[in-house]
PDB file of C-alpha atoms in Angstrom:
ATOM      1  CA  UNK A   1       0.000   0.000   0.000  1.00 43.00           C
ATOM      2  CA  UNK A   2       1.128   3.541  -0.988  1.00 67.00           C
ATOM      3  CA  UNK A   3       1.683   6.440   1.889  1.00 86.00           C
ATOM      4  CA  UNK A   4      -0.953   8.954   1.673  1.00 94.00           C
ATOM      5  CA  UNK A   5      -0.230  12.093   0.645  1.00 96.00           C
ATOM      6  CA  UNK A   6      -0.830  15.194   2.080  1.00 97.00           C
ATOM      7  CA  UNK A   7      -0.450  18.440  -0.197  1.00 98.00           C
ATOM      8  CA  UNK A   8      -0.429  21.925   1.866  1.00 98.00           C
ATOM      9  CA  UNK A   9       0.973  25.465   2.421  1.00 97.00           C
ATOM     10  CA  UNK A  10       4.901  24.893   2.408  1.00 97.00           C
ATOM     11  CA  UNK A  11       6.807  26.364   5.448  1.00 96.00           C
ATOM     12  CA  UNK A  12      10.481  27.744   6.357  1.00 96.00           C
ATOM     13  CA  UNK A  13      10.969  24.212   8.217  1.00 97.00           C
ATOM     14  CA  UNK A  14      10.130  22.337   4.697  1.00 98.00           C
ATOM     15  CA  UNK A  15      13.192  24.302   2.800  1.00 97.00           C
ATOM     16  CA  UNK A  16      15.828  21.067   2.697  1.00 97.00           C
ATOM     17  CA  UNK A  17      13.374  18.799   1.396  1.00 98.00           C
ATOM     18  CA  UNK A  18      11.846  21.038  -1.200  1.00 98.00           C
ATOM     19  CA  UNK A  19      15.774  21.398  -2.131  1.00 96.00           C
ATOM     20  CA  UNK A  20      16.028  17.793  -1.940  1.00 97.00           C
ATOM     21  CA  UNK A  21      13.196  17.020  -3.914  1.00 97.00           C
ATOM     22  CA  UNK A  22      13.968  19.601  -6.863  1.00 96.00           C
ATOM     23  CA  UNK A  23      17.399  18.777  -6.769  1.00 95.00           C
ATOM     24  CA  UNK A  24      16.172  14.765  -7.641  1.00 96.00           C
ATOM     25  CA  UNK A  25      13.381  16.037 -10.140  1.00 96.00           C
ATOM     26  CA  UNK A  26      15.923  17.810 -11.956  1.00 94.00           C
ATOM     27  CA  UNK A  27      18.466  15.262 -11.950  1.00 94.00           C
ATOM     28  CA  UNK A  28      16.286  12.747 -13.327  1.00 95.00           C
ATOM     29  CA  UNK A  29      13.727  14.804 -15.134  1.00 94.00           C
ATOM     30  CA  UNK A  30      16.583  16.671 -17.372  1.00 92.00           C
ATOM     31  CA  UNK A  31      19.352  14.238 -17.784  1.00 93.00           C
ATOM     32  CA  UNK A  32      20.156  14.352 -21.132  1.00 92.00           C
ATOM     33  CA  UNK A  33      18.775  17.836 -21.644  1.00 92.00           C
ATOM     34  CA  UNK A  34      21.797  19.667 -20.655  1.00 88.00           C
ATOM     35  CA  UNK A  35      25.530  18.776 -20.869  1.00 84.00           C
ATOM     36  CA  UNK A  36      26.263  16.665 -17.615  1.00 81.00           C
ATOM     37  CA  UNK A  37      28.627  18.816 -15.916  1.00 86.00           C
ATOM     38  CA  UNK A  38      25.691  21.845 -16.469  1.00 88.00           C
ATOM     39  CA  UNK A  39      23.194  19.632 -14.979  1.00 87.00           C
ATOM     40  CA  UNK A  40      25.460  18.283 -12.094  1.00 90.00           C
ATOM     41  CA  UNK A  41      25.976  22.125 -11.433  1.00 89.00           C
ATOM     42  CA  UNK A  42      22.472  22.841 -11.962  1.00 89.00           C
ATOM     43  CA  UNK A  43      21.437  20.182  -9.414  1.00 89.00           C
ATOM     44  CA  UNK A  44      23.638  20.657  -6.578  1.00 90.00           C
ATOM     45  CA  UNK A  45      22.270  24.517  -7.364  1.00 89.00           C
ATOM     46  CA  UNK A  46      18.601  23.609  -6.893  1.00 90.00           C
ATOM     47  CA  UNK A  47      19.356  21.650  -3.713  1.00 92.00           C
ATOM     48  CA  UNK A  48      20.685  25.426  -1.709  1.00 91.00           C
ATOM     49  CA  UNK A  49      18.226  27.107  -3.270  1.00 92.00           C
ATOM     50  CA  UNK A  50      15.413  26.923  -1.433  1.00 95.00           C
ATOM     51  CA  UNK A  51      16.976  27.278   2.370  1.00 95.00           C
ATOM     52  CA  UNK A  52      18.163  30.728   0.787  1.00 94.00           C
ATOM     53  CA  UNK A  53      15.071  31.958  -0.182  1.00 95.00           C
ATOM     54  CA  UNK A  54      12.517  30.646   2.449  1.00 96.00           C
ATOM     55  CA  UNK A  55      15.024  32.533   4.708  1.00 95.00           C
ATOM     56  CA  UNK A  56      14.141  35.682   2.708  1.00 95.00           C
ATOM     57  CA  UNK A  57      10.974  37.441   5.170  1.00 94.00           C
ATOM     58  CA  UNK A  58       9.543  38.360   1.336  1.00 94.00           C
ATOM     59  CA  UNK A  59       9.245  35.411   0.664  1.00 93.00           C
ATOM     60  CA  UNK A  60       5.505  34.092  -0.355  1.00 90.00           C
ATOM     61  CA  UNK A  61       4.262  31.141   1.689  1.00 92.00           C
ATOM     62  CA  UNK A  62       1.085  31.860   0.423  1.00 92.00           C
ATOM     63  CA  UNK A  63       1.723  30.756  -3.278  1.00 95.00           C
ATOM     64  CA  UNK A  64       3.797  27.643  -2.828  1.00 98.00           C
ATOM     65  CA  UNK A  65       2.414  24.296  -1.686  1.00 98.00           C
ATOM     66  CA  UNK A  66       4.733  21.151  -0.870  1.00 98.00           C
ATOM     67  CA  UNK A  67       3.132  17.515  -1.085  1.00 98.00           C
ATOM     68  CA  UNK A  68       4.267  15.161   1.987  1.00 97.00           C
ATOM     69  CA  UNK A  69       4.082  11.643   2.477  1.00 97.00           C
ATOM     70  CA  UNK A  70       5.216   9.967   5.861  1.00 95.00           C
ATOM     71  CA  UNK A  71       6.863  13.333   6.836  1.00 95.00           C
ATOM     72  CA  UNK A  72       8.940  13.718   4.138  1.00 97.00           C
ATOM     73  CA  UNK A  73       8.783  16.568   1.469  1.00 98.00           C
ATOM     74  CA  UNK A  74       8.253  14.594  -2.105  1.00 98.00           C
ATOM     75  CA  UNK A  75       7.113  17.619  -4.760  1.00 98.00           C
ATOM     76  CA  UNK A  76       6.419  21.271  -4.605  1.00 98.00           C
ATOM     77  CA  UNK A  77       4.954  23.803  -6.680  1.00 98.00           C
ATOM     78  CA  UNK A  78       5.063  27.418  -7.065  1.00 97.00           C
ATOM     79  CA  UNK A  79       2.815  29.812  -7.993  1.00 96.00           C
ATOM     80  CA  UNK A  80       1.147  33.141  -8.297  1.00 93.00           C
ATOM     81  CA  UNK A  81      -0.184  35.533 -10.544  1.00 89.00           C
ATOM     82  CA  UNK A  82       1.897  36.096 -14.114  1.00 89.00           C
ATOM     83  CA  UNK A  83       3.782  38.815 -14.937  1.00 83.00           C
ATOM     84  CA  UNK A  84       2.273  38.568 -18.433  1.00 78.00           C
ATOM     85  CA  UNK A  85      -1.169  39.935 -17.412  1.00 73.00           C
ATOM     86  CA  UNK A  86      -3.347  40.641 -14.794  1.00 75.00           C
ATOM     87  CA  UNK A  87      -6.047  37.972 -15.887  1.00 84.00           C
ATOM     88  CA  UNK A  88      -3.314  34.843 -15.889  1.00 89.00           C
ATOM     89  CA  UNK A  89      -2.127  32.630 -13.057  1.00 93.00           C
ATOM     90  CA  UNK A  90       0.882  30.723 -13.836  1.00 95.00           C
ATOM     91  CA  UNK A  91       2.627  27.667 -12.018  1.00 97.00           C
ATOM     92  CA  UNK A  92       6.009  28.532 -11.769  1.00 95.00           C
ATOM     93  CA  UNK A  93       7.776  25.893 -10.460  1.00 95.00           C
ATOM     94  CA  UNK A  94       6.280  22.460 -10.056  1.00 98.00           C
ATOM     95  CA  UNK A  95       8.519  19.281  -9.113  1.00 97.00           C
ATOM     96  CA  UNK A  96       8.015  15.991  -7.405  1.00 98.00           C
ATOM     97  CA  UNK A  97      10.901  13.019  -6.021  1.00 98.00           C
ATOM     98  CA  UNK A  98      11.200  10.972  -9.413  1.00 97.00           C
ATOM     99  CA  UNK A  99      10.224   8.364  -6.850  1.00 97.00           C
ATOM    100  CA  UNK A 100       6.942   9.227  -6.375  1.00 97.00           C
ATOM    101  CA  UNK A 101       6.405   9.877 -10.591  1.00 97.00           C
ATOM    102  CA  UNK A 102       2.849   8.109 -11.316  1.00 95.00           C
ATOM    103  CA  UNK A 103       1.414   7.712  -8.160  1.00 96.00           C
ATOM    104  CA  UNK A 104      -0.824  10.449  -8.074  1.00 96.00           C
ATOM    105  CA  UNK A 105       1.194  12.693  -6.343  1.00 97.00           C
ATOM    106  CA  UNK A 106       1.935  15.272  -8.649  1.00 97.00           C
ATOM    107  CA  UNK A 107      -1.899  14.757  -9.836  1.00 97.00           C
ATOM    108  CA  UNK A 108      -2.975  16.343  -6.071  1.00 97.00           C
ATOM    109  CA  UNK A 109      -0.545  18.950  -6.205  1.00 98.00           C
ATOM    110  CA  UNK A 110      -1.849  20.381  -9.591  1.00 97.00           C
ATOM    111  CA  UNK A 111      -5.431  19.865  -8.535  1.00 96.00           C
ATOM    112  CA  UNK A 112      -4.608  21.809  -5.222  1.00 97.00           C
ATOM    113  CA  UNK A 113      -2.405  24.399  -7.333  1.00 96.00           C
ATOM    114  CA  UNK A 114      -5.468  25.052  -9.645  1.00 94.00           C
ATOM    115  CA  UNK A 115      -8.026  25.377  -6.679  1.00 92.00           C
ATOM    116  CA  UNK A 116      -5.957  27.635  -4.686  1.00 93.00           C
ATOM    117  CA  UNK A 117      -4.960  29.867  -7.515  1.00 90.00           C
ATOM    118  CA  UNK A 118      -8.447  29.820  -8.685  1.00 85.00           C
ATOM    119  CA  UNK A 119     -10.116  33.577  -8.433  1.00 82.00           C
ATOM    120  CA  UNK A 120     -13.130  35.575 -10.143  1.00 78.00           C
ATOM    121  CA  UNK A 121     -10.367  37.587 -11.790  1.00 79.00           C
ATOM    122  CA  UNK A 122      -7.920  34.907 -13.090  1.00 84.00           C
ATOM    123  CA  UNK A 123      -9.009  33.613 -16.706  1.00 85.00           C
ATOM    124  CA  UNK A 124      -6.509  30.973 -17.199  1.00 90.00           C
ATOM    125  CA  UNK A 125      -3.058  29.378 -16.373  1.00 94.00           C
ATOM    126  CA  UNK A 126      -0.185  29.331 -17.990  1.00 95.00           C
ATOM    127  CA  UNK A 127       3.131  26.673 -17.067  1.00 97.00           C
ATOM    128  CA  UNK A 128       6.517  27.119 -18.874  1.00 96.00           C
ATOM    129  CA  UNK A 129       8.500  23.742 -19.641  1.00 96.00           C
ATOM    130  CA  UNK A 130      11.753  22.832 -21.029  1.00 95.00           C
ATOM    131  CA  UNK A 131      10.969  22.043 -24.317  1.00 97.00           C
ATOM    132  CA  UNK A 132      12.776  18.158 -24.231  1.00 96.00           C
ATOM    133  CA  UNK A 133      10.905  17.432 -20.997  1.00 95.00           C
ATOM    134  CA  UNK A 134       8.702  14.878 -22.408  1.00 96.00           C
ATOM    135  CA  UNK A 135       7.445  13.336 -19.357  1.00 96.00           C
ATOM    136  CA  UNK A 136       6.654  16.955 -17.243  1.00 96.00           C
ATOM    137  CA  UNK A 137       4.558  17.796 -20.858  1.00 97.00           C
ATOM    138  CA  UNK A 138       2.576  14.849 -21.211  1.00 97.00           C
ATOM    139  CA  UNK A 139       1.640  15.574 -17.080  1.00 97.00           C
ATOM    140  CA  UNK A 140       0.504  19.209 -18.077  1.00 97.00           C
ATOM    141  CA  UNK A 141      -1.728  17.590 -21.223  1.00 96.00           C
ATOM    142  CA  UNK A 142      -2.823  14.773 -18.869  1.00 96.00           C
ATOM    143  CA  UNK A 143      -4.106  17.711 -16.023  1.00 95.00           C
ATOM    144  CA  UNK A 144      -5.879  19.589 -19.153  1.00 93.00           C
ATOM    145  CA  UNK A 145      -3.370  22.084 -19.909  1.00 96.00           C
ATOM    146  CA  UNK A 146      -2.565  22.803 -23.715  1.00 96.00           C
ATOM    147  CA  UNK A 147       0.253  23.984 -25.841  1.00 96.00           C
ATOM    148  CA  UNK A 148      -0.132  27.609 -26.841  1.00 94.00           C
ATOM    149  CA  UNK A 149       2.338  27.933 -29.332  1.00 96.00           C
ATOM    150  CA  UNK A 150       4.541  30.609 -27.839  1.00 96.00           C
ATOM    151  CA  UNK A 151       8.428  29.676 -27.491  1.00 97.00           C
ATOM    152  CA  UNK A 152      11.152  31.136 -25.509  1.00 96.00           C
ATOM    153  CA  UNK A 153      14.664  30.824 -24.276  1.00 96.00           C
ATOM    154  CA  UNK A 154      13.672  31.038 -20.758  1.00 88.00           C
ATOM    155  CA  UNK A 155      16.468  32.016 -18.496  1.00 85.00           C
ATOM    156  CA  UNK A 156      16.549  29.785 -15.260  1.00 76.00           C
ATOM    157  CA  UNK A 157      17.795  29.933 -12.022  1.00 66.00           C
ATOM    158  CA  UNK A 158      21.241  31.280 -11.787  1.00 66.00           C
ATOM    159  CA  UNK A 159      21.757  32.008 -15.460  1.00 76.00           C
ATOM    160  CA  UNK A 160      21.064  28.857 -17.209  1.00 81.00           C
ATOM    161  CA  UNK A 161      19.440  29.097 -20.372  1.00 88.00           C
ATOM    162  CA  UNK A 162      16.943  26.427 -22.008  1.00 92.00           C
ATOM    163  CA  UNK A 163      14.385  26.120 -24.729  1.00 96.00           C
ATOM    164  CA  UNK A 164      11.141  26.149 -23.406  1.00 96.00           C
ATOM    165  CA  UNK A 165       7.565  25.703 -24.067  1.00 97.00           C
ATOM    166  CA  UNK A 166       4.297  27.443 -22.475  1.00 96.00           C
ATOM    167  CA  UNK A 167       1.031  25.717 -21.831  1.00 97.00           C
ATOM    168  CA  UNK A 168      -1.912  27.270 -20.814  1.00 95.00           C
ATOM    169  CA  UNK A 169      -5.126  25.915 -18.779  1.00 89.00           C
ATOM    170  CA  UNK A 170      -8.319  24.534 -21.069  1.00 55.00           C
ATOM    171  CA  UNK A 171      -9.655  24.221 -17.397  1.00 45.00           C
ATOM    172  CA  UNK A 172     -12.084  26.509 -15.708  1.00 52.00           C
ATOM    173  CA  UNK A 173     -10.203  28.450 -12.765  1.00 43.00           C
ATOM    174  CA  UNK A 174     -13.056  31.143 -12.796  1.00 38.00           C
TER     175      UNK A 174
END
């Protein structure tokens, strides 16, 4: 039998594991995507990031949500309203443990994403992707997202550049 997950408001005590768990996503989720000394770089990058910026008193609790099974941190996802217009939500980070990859884990953290972004004033949600990420794209089509056709060199996390994909919601969030 599976743990049961438990998806909720992250907190400054969950900043290791959210590390740890991005750090694995990425690992797994992008080998092969970037050159291996980039990704190993990348990776060990992910894994401080987050115990730097929960520290930050800025930081927004409110739009991040951490899934937890037994205890243990196993995805994340962040979110909030876009910077491309008042009227879209977008998911800006979302990551689970490659561990926990179809179990339904990463199913109950979109679902909660969507409801807790969900607003009169929000008209859709957008998601950015690596372009190559086949498995985190076929997630976003599985949870009703679609391809939109806009393309970008997105600039990541300390400077790393990738090719990268946007999908928007075909859900109601209204």
């Amino acid at each position: 039998m599976s743990p049961s997950t438990i998806v909720r408001m992250a907190s400054p005590d969950d900043a290791v594991q959210v590390g740890e768990a991005h750090a694995s996503a990425w690992a797994e989720g992008y080998s092969g995507l970037f050159a291996p000394g980039v990704l190993t770089e990348a990776v060990s990058l992910r894994r401080s990031l987050w115990t730097y910026l929960f520290a930050d008193p800025a930081f927004d609790f409110e739009g991040m949500l951490v899934a937890e099974q037994d205890g243990e941190v196993v995805g994340f996802s962040q979110f909030g309203r876009s910077n491309d217009g008042v009227t879209l939500g977008e998911v800006f980070a979302f990551y689970a443990c490659p561990r926990v990859w179809g179990t339904g884990v990463s199913a109950a953290m979109m679902e909660a994403t969507l409801a807790t972004l969900q607003s009169p004033s929000l008209l859709s949600v957008m998601i950015w992707t690596h372009a190559g990420a086949a498995r985190a794209r076929a997630f976003y089509e599985k949870s009703g997202f679609a391809l939109t056709g806009r393309e970008r060199i997105g600039t990541l996390a300390f400077g790393l550049e990738a090719p990268e994909v946007e999908y928007s919601s075909s859900v109601d969030v209204v």
